[in-house]
mmCIF file of C-alpha atoms in Angstrom:
data_model
loop_
_atom_site.group_PDB
_atom_site.id
_atom_site.type_symbol
_atom_site.label_atom_id
_atom_site.label_comp_id
_atom_site.label_asym_id
_atom_site.label_seq_id
_atom_site.Cartn_x
_atom_site.Cartn_y
_atom_site.Cartn_z
ATOM 1 C CA MET O 1225 131.208 106.750 101.005
ATOM 2 C CA GLN O 1226 131.565 104.581 104.537
ATOM 3 C CA GLU O 1227 132.380 101.116 105.284
ATOM 4 C CA LEU O 1228 131.891 99.129 107.746
ATOM 5 C CA HIS O 1229 132.205 94.587 108.437
ATOM 6 C CA ASP O 1230 129.554 92.578 110.292
ATOM 7 C CA ALA O 1231 127.489 95.902 110.176
ATOM 8 C CA PRO O 1232 123.917 96.030 111.697
ATOM 9 C CA LEU O 1233 120.805 95.402 109.616
ATOM 10 C CA ALA O 1234 118.378 96.251 111.460
ATOM 11 C CA PRO O 1235 118.143 99.378 112.604
ATOM 12 C CA LEU O 1236 118.528 100.137 108.560
ATOM 13 C CA THR O 1237 114.848 98.215 108.621
ATOM 14 C CA THR O 1238 111.936 99.943 109.774
ATOM 15 C CA PHE O 1239 110.565 96.371 111.627
ATOM 16 C CA ARG O 1240 114.290 96.841 112.694
ATOM 17 C CA LEU O 1241 114.396 93.026 112.328
ATOM 18 C CA GLY O 1242 117.751 90.731 111.094
ATOM 19 C CA GLY O 1243 121.178 89.898 111.681
ATOM 20 C CA PRO O 1244 123.837 91.921 110.085
ATOM 21 C CA ALA O 1245 126.344 91.960 107.413
ATOM 22 C CA THR O 1246 129.450 90.807 106.521
ATOM 23 C CA ARG O 1247 130.263 93.947 104.794
ATOM 24 C CA LEU O 1248 128.204 97.279 104.877
ATOM 25 C CA VAL O 1249 128.979 100.139 102.282
ATOM 26 C CA THR O 1250 126.837 103.537 102.524
ATOM 27 C CA ALA O 1251 126.857 105.017 98.742
ATOM 28 C CA THR O 1252 126.718 109.047 98.405
ATOM 29 C CA THR O 1253 127.035 108.830 94.469
ATOM 30 C CA ASP O 1254 125.751 107.225 91.396
ATOM 31 C CA ASP O 1255 129.547 106.185 90.952
ATOM 32 C CA GLU O 1256 130.035 105.259 94.730
ATOM 33 C CA VAL O 1257 126.586 102.870 93.695
ATOM 34 C CA ILE O 1258 128.107 101.293 90.445
ATOM 35 C CA ALA O 1259 130.828 100.841 91.684
ATOM 36 C CA THR O 1260 130.157 98.914 94.839
ATOM 37 C CA VAL O 1261 127.676 97.017 92.582
ATOM 38 C CA ARG O 1262 130.581 95.972 90.131
ATOM 39 C CA GLU O 1263 132.878 95.558 92.712
ATOM 40 C CA ALA O 1264 130.593 92.517 94.304
ATOM 41 C CA ASP O 1265 129.532 91.059 90.658
ATOM 42 C CA GLU O 1266 133.201 90.957 89.234
ATOM 43 C CA SER O 1267 133.549 89.320 92.727
ATOM 44 C CA GLY O 1268 131.673 86.770 92.690
ATOM 45 C CA THR O 1269 129.996 88.704 96.254
ATOM 46 C CA PRO O 1270 125.871 88.422 96.947
ATOM 47 C CA LEU O 1271 124.873 92.267 96.599
ATOM 48 C CA LEU O 1272 121.578 92.877 99.003
ATOM 49 C CA ILE O 1273 120.629 96.355 97.642
ATOM 50 C CA ILE O 1274 118.196 98.091 100.912
ATOM 51 C CA GLY O 1275 117.496 101.738 100.935
ATOM 52 C CA GLY O 1276 115.083 103.298 102.779
ATOM 53 C CA GLY O 1277 114.526 99.478 104.706
ATOM 54 C CA SER O 1278 110.388 99.134 104.959
ATOM 55 C CA ASN O 1279 110.828 96.862 102.282
ATOM 56 C CA LEU O 1280 112.445 94.476 103.685
ATOM 57 C CA VAL O 1281 112.496 90.508 105.758
ATOM 58 C CA ILE O 1282 115.884 90.160 107.217
ATOM 59 C CA GLY O 1283 116.338 87.168 108.088
ATOM 60 C CA ASP O 1284 118.466 85.834 111.941
ATOM 61 C CA LYS O 1285 121.070 85.450 110.481
ATOM 62 C CA GLY O 1286 121.757 88.503 109.005
ATOM 63 C CA PHE O 1287 123.313 88.187 105.190
ATOM 64 C CA ASP O 1288 126.653 86.941 104.045
ATOM 65 C CA GLY O 1289 127.881 89.346 101.958
ATOM 66 C CA THR O 1290 127.750 93.620 101.069
ATOM 67 C CA ALA O 1291 125.488 95.379 101.794
ATOM 68 C CA LEU O 1292 124.725 98.567 99.421
ATOM 69 C CA ARG O 1293 122.557 101.187 100.925
ATOM 70 C CA ILE O 1294 122.139 104.150 98.623
ATOM 71 C CA ALA O 1295 122.183 107.605 100.176
ATOM 72 C CA THR O 1296 122.328 108.993 96.816
ATOM 73 C CA THR O 1297 120.386 112.346 96.666
ATOM 74 C CA GLY O 1298 119.328 114.681 94.418
ATOM 75 C CA PHE O 1299 116.345 116.697 93.761
ATOM 76 C CA ARG O 1300 115.366 118.472 90.677
ATOM 77 C CA LEU O 1301 112.294 120.663 88.975
ATOM 78 C CA ASP O 1302 112.233 121.411 86.330
ATOM 79 C CA GLY O 1303 108.775 122.769 85.428
ATOM 80 C CA VAL O 1304 106.910 119.313 85.820
ATOM 81 C CA ASN O 1305 109.366 118.010 85.131
ATOM 82 C CA LEU O 1306 111.001 115.873 88.545
ATOM 83 C CA GLU O 1307 114.280 113.442 88.467
ATOM 84 C CA LEU O 1308 114.809 111.871 91.742
ATOM 85 C CA ALA O 1309 117.601 110.745 92.850
ATOM 86 C CA ALA O 1310 116.939 106.719 93.896
ATOM 87 C CA GLY O 1311 117.640 106.896 97.788
ATOM 88 C CA GLU O 1312 115.926 110.133 97.600
ATOM 89 C CA VAL O 1313 112.887 110.350 100.669
ATOM 90 C CA TRP O 1314 109.925 109.589 99.313
ATOM 91 C CA THR O 1315 107.473 111.088 101.696
ATOM 92 C CA ASP O 1316 110.349 114.505 101.151
ATOM 93 C CA ALA O 1317 109.670 114.604 97.827
ATOM 94 C CA VAL O 1318 105.964 114.027 97.897
ATOM 95 C CA ALA O 1319 106.440 117.356 100.159
ATOM 96 C CA HIS O 1320 107.970 119.657 98.049
ATOM 97 C CA THR O 1321 106.108 119.221 95.199
ATOM 98 C CA VAL O 1322 103.266 119.610 96.801
ATOM 99 C CA GLU O 1323 104.589 122.773 98.126
ATOM 100 C CA ALA O 1324 105.249 123.286 94.282
ATOM 101 C CA GLY O 1325 101.959 123.397 93.358
ATOM 102 C CA LEU O 1326 102.587 120.358 91.501
ATOM 103 C CA ALA O 1327 99.908 117.473 91.486
ATOM 104 C CA GLY O 1328 99.558 113.454 90.842
ATOM 105 C CA ILE O 1329 102.130 112.391 93.678
ATOM 106 C CA GLU O 1330 100.143 114.100 96.845
ATOM 107 C CA CYS O 1331 98.218 111.559 97.254
ATOM 108 C CA LEU O 1332 101.181 109.001 98.506
ATOM 109 C CA ALA O 1333 102.375 111.144 101.331
ATOM 110 C CA GLY O 1334 103.734 109.269 104.083
ATOM 111 C CA ILE O 1335 104.839 106.082 102.492
ATOM 112 C CA PRO O 1336 108.559 104.907 104.117
ATOM 113 C CA GLY O 1337 110.664 104.976 102.186
ATOM 114 C CA SER O 1338 114.119 105.942 99.362
ATOM 115 C CA ALA O 1339 112.421 107.233 95.430
ATOM 116 C CA GLY O 1340 114.292 104.453 94.730
ATOM 117 C CA ALA O 1341 111.787 102.089 95.531
ATOM 118 C CA THR O 1342 108.979 103.782 93.979
ATOM 119 C CA PRO O 1343 108.934 101.949 90.458
ATOM 120 C CA ILE O 1344 110.822 98.497 91.636
ATOM 121 C CA GLN O 1345 107.153 98.012 93.563
ATOM 122 C CA ASN O 1346 105.278 100.401 91.055
ATOM 123 C CA VAL O 1347 104.657 102.474 94.596
ATOM 124 C CA GLY O 1348 101.100 103.071 94.897
ATOM 125 C CA ALA O 1349 97.540 103.799 97.552
ATOM 126 C CA TYR O 1350 94.859 105.873 98.295
ATOM 127 C CA GLY O 1351 94.246 105.755 94.114
ATOM 128 C CA GLN O 1352 97.520 107.148 92.534
ATOM 129 C CA GLU O 1353 100.494 105.123 91.402
ATOM 130 C CA VAL O 1354 103.908 105.837 90.902
ATOM 131 C CA SER O 1355 103.345 103.846 87.135
ATOM 132 C CA SER O 1356 100.571 107.147 85.807
ATOM 133 C CA VAL O 1357 103.690 109.814 86.299
ATOM 134 C CA ILE O 1358 107.334 108.370 85.269
ATOM 135 C CA THR O 1359 108.029 109.493 82.250
ATOM 136 C CA GLU O 1360 111.540 107.373 82.269
ATOM 137 C CA VAL O 1361 113.882 105.139 85.189
ATOM 138 C CA VAL O 1362 117.908 105.691 84.981
ATOM 139 C CA ALA O 1363 119.465 102.140 86.305
ATOM 140 C CA TYR O 1364 122.554 100.454 86.069
ATOM 141 C CA ASP O 1365 122.070 97.389 83.845
ATOM 142 C CA ARG O 1366 124.202 94.003 85.796
ATOM 143 C CA ARG O 1367 124.123 91.753 83.119
ATOM 144 C CA ALA O 1368 124.835 94.778 80.334
ATOM 145 C CA ASN O 1369 127.842 96.200 82.672
ATOM 146 C CA GLU O 1370 126.581 99.625 82.014
ATOM 147 C CA THR O 1371 124.204 102.654 82.967
ATOM 148 C CA VAL O 1372 120.544 103.058 81.173
ATOM 149 C CA THR O 1373 118.021 104.569 80.513
ATOM 150 C CA ILE O 1374 114.589 102.620 80.209
ATOM 151 C CA PRO O 1375 110.769 104.594 79.389
ATOM 152 C CA ALA O 1376 107.512 103.993 82.009
ATOM 153 C CA ALA O 1377 106.689 101.683 78.531
ATOM 154 C CA GLU O 1378 108.720 99.015 78.467
ATOM 155 C CA CYS O 1379 109.044 99.356 82.252
ATOM 156 C CA GLU O 1380 106.195 96.395 82.748
ATOM 157 C CA PHE O 1381 104.705 98.249 84.760
ATOM 158 C CA SER O 1382 101.180 96.417 86.613
ATOM 159 C CA TYR O 1383 99.442 96.331 90.326
ATOM 160 C CA ARG O 1384 102.441 95.880 93.580
ATOM 161 C CA HIS O 1385 104.778 95.147 90.182
ATOM 162 C CA SER O 1386 107.745 95.496 87.467
ATOM 163 C CA ARG O 1387 110.395 95.019 85.052
ATOM 164 C CA PHE O 1388 112.898 95.488 88.124
ATOM 165 C CA LYS O 1389 110.892 93.087 90.280
ATOM 166 C CA GLN O 1390 110.321 90.348 88.312
ATOM 167 C CA ASP O 1391 114.477 89.897 87.660
ATOM 168 C CA PRO O 1392 115.854 91.627 91.258
ATOM 169 C CA ASP O 1393 118.761 91.040 90.193
ATOM 170 C CA ARG O 1394 119.146 92.797 87.107
ATOM 171 C CA PHE O 1395 119.243 96.265 87.322
ATOM 172 C CA VAL O 1396 119.848 99.045 90.473
ATOM 173 C CA VAL O 1397 117.815 101.599 90.334
ATOM 174 C CA LEU O 1398 120.199 105.325 90.598
ATOM 175 C CA ARG O 1399 117.131 108.395 89.572
ATOM 176 C CA VAL O 1400 113.320 108.069 88.806
ATOM 177 C CA ARG O 1401 112.043 111.233 86.043
ATOM 178 C CA PHE O 1402 108.483 111.562 86.631
ATOM 179 C CA ALA O 1403 105.499 113.985 84.379
ATOM 180 C CA LEU O 1404 103.892 115.846 87.352
ATOM 181 C CA GLU O 1405 100.919 118.566 86.584
ATOM 182 C CA ASP O 1406 99.723 121.670 86.933
ATOM 183 C CA ALA O 1407 96.869 122.128 88.341
ATOM 184 C CA GLY O 1408 96.839 125.957 89.824
ATOM 185 C CA GLY O 1409 97.570 124.288 92.766
ATOM 186 C CA MET O 1410 94.910 121.715 93.003
ATOM 187 C CA SER O 1411 95.387 117.545 93.097
ATOM 188 C CA ALA O 1412 94.414 114.949 90.588
ATOM 189 C CA PRO O 1413 91.283 113.914 90.607
ATOM 190 C CA ILE O 1414 90.533 111.760 93.348
ATOM 191 C CA LYS O 1415 89.719 108.410 92.786
ATOM 192 C CA TYR O 1416 89.825 106.135 96.143
ATOM 193 C CA PRO O 1417 86.252 106.312 97.798
ATOM 194 C CA GLU O 1418 87.839 106.932 100.812
ATOM 195 C CA THR O 1419 89.121 109.650 100.279
ATOM 196 C CA ALA O 1420 86.711 110.899 99.049
ATOM 197 C CA ARG O 1421 84.863 110.987 102.054
ATOM 198 C CA SER O 1422 87.293 112.313 103.751
ATOM 199 C CA LEU O 1423 86.981 115.363 102.290
ATOM 200 C CA GLY O 1424 83.488 115.168 101.369
ATOM 201 C CA VAL O 1425 83.727 115.884 97.857
ATOM 202 C CA GLU O 1426 82.848 113.467 95.112
ATOM 203 C CA ALA O 1427 85.009 110.577 93.181
ATOM 204 C CA GLY O 1428 86.524 112.730 90.499
ATOM 205 C CA ASP O 1429 86.473 116.159 91.979
ATOM 206 C CA ARG O 1430 89.714 117.664 92.523
ATOM 207 C CA VAL O 1431 91.057 120.001 95.762
ATOM 208 C CA PRO O 1432 93.819 121.819 96.887
ATOM 209 C CA ALA O 1433 97.314 119.581 96.586
ATOM 210 C CA ALA O 1434 97.978 120.286 100.436
ATOM 211 C CA LEU O 1435 94.306 119.252 101.701
ATOM 212 C CA ALA O 1436 94.594 115.775 99.517
ATOM 213 C CA ARG O 1437 98.280 114.938 101.163
ATOM 214 C CA GLU O 1438 97.311 116.389 104.467
ATOM 215 C CA THR O 1439 94.324 114.311 105.059
ATOM 216 C CA VAL O 1440 95.893 110.950 103.543
ATOM 217 C CA LEU O 1441 99.128 111.704 105.794
ATOM 218 C CA LYS O 1442 95.803 111.407 109.022
ATOM 219 C CA LEU O 1443 93.503 108.224 107.401
ATOM 220 C CA ARG O 1444 97.552 106.382 107.013
ATOM 221 C CA ALA O 1445 98.511 107.445 110.859
ATOM 222 C CA GLY O 1446 94.758 106.310 112.064
ATOM 223 C CA LYS O 1447 96.281 102.434 111.206
ATOM 224 C CA GLY O 1448 99.489 102.414 111.486
ATOM 225 C CA MET O 1449 101.713 102.726 108.061
ATOM 226 C CA VAL O 1450 103.119 106.446 109.045
ATOM 227 C CA LEU O 1451 106.684 105.612 111.010
ATOM 228 C CA ASP O 1452 106.790 106.077 114.215
ATOM 229 C CA PRO O 1453 109.350 105.790 116.419
ATOM 230 C CA ALA O 1454 107.198 105.483 119.682
ATOM 231 C CA ASP O 1455 104.427 103.829 118.157
ATOM 232 C CA HIS O 1456 105.311 99.272 117.563
ATOM 233 C CA ASP O 1457 102.065 99.380 115.706
ATOM 234 C CA THR O 1458 104.265 100.877 112.465
ATOM 235 C CA TRP O 1459 107.005 99.426 113.359
ATOM 236 C CA SER O 1460 106.442 97.429 110.111
ATOM 237 C CA ALA O 1461 106.398 97.064 106.347
ATOM 238 C CA GLY O 1462 103.288 98.875 105.838
ATOM 239 C CA SER O 1463 100.971 96.034 104.548
ATOM 240 C CA PHE O 1464 102.701 92.620 104.940
ATOM 241 C CA PHE O 1465 99.723 90.944 101.883
ATOM 242 C CA THR O 1466 99.411 91.745 98.220
ATOM 243 C CA ASN O 1467 94.958 92.551 97.845
ATOM 244 C CA PRO O 1468 94.745 89.224 95.167
ATOM 245 C CA ILE O 1469 93.745 89.282 92.307
ATOM 246 C CA LEU O 1470 91.049 86.204 91.287
ATOM 247 C CA THR O 1471 90.446 84.633 87.892
ATOM 248 C CA GLY O 1472 87.074 84.868 86.706
ATOM 249 C CA GLU O 1473 87.075 80.455 87.958
ATOM 250 C CA GLU O 1474 88.554 81.165 92.216
ATOM 251 C CA TYR O 1475 86.247 84.167 92.391
ATOM 252 C CA ALA O 1476 83.501 81.710 91.706
ATOM 253 C CA ALA O 1477 85.683 79.524 94.355
ATOM 254 C CA PHE O 1478 85.617 81.951 96.700
ATOM 255 C CA LEU O 1479 82.507 83.782 96.206
ATOM 256 C CA ALA O 1480 80.974 79.668 98.139
ATOM 257 C CA ARG O 1481 83.452 79.729 100.364
ATOM 258 C CA VAL O 1482 82.314 82.902 101.571
ATOM 259 C CA GLN O 1483 79.203 82.633 101.799
ATOM 260 C CA VAL O 1484 79.228 78.843 103.725
ATOM 261 C CA ARG O 1485 82.079 80.618 106.155
ATOM 262 C CA LEU O 1486 79.420 84.168 106.475
ATOM 263 C CA GLY O 1487 76.381 83.404 105.388
ATOM 264 C CA ALA O 1488 74.297 84.064 101.390
ATOM 265 C CA ASP O 1489 74.274 87.911 102.436
ATOM 266 C CA VAL O 1490 77.708 88.985 102.900
ATOM 267 C CA ALA O 1491 79.047 90.588 99.950
ATOM 268 C CA PRO O 1492 83.378 90.821 100.293
ATOM 269 C CA PRO O 1493 85.329 93.725 98.745
ATOM 270 C CA ALA O 1494 85.296 92.429 94.397
ATOM 271 C CA PHE O 1495 86.532 95.323 92.308
ATOM 272 C CA PRO O 1496 87.416 94.445 88.430
ATOM 273 C CA ALA O 1497 91.273 93.626 87.854
ATOM 274 C CA GLY O 1498 91.244 93.628 84.072
ATOM 275 C CA ASP O 1499 90.791 90.437 81.238
ATOM 276 C CA GLY O 1500 87.947 89.418 83.807
ATOM 277 C CA ARG O 1501 89.698 89.370 87.202
ATOM 278 C CA THR O 1502 88.820 90.690 89.961
ATOM 279 C CA LYS O 1503 90.767 92.445 92.486
ATOM 280 C CA THR O 1504 89.609 91.685 96.571
ATOM 281 C CA SER O 1505 90.180 93.004 100.017
ATOM 282 C CA ALA O 1506 93.290 91.480 101.887
ATOM 283 C CA ALA O 1507 92.938 92.878 105.456
ATOM 284 C CA TRP O 1508 88.640 91.892 104.148
ATOM 285 C CA LEU O 1509 90.371 88.075 104.239
ATOM 286 C CA ILE O 1510 92.294 88.675 107.352
ATOM 287 C CA ASP O 1511 89.205 89.502 109.256
ATOM 288 C CA LYS O 1512 87.471 87.676 108.727
ATOM 289 C CA ALA O 1513 89.294 84.611 108.985
ATOM 290 C CA GLY O 1514 89.491 85.589 112.479
ATOM 291 C CA PHE O 1515 93.068 87.362 112.727
ATOM 292 C CA THR O 1516 91.646 90.961 114.481
ATOM 293 C CA LYS O 1517 93.704 94.056 114.917
ATOM 294 C CA GLY O 1518 95.465 92.752 118.307
ATOM 295 C CA TYR O 1519 96.113 89.701 116.654
ATOM 296 C CA GLY O 1520 99.019 87.683 118.485
ATOM 297 C CA VAL O 1521 100.347 86.598 121.551
ATOM 298 C CA GLY O 1522 103.818 86.642 121.275
ATOM 299 C CA PRO O 1523 106.803 89.190 120.761
ATOM 300 C CA ALA O 1524 104.865 90.208 116.662
ATOM 301 C CA ARG O 1525 102.354 90.901 116.179
ATOM 302 C CA ILE O 1526 98.859 92.470 113.917
ATOM 303 C CA SER O 1527 98.506 96.160 114.533
ATOM 304 C CA THR O 1528 96.042 97.329 116.728
ATOM 305 C CA LYS O 1529 95.135 99.913 113.613
ATOM 306 C CA HIS O 1530 95.537 97.719 110.527
ATOM 307 C CA THR O 1531 95.401 94.430 109.712
ATOM 308 C CA LEU O 1532 96.998 93.668 106.755
ATOM 309 C CA ALA O 1533 99.990 95.610 108.921
ATOM 310 C CA LEU O 1534 101.996 92.726 110.794
ATOM 311 C CA THR O 1535 105.364 94.523 113.802
ATOM 312 C CA ASN O 1536 107.298 94.313 116.032
ATOM 313 C CA ARG O 1537 106.920 95.009 119.168
ATOM 314 C CA GLY O 1538 109.996 95.728 120.642
ATOM 315 C CA GLU O 1539 111.499 91.591 121.400
ATOM 316 C CA ALA O 1540 110.490 89.982 118.446
ATOM 317 C CA THR O 1541 113.439 88.127 115.558
ATOM 318 C CA THR O 1542 112.528 87.820 112.318
ATOM 319 C CA GLU O 1543 111.582 84.132 112.659
ATOM 320 C CA ASP O 1544 108.421 85.417 114.798
ATOM 321 C CA LEU O 1545 107.118 87.223 112.581
ATOM 322 C CA LEU O 1546 107.651 84.714 109.810
ATOM 323 C CA ALA O 1547 105.560 82.164 111.917
ATOM 324 C CA LEU O 1548 102.827 85.023 112.225
ATOM 325 C CA ALA O 1549 102.690 85.841 109.150
ATOM 326 C CA ARG O 1550 102.839 81.976 108.149
ATOM 327 C CA GLU O 1551 99.508 81.170 110.326
ATOM 328 C CA VAL O 1552 98.201 84.102 108.824
ATOM 329 C CA VAL O 1553 98.163 82.519 104.956
ATOM 330 C CA GLY O 1554 98.442 79.102 106.644
ATOM 331 C CA GLY O 1555 94.097 80.042 107.798
ATOM 332 C CA VAL O 1556 92.861 82.708 105.526
ATOM 333 C CA ARG O 1557 93.135 79.335 102.202
ATOM 334 C CA GLU O 1558 91.637 77.369 105.939
ATOM 335 C CA ALA O 1559 88.854 79.678 105.423
ATOM 336 C CA PHE O 1560 88.758 80.760 102.036
ATOM 337 C CA GLY O 1561 90.626 79.565 99.087
ATOM 338 C CA VAL O 1562 93.152 81.918 98.416
ATOM 339 C CA THR O 1563 96.531 82.635 99.163
ATOM 340 C CA LEU O 1564 98.236 85.306 100.851
ATOM 341 C CA VAL O 1565 100.620 85.965 98.354
ATOM 342 C CA ASN O 1566 103.561 88.694 101.406
ATOM 343 C CA GLU O 1567 104.751 92.156 99.559
ATOM 344 C CA PRO O 1568 107.925 92.662 101.762
ATOM 345 C CA VAL O 1569 110.785 91.308 100.332
ATOM 346 C CA THR O 1570 112.382 88.906 102.097
ATOM 347 C CA VAL O 1571 116.354 88.027 103.185
ATOM 348 C CA GLY O 1572 118.091 84.591 104.070
ATOM 349 C CA VAL O 1573 114.185 83.001 105.202
ATOM 350 C CA SER O 1574 110.999 82.578 102.635
ATOM 351 C CA LEU O 1575 107.147 82.267 103.886
#
């Protein structure tokens, strides 16, 4: 276990932003993770958990407390059952399952971050979500001061949400267990229209899992969503805003705004979200509100490849990023009456 003081946190995030931590502990075993958490809790020291750093916006003043970087390792595959340590690199884990001929997470290729973060956000992309394959989450319960195993049914998964995100100060994810599918090297049925078009198949078709993974990686790279140190479009948290889910009344008001602003013949993206609600596209809203690719003149700008990503062009501060985010949120609200919600976790700052 490594311990540093007045330690820079920016290098541990994909934004490369944020001030230092009073203390930084890097834990490589579950026991080290638990010991560090217990120590912080017993002493009343603020605690910040860091995995892959791909979903963090840390304030310029840093973090006055203990930052715990989870660097545990462990990839165990038994038939179709997979167990990942929280610190495992997610993209590598996806690649290994595809190499093993298993389906279920191949379309989640290229998503930065660690395995332990996937149940917290209910990570999803291109028609797949981890909630569809997670069976259990092993976590340290800070309230009960014990390690617990939580079945998927009790994780309260929903769109980019879970009980872990709802109650962020209670659980520290240690391990995640999945049940994948042996489809003879084929993928799960392709659900996402863009993926199907790129593959030249119909929704519901299967393709070789390796081909599905490669296709998703190409799609993500074209949007600046695969990490590349030389490409500032990837100095981001990926999608900065979640897609809004609107009630029937909210959606009707939104459509009226669209017609006034863009014309009666313009139809925004719309997807059923259950209980009479409709999900629309945050990227579409941002673009139609006037925030196009590359928008901005300062060191924090919208990606040149995708309107949903806010980026650090190399010299940005966290406050630069937040100023851009607030401008986008305000512009979309004024144009369409919809308030965007940030997906990354903010530390010491807020929109």
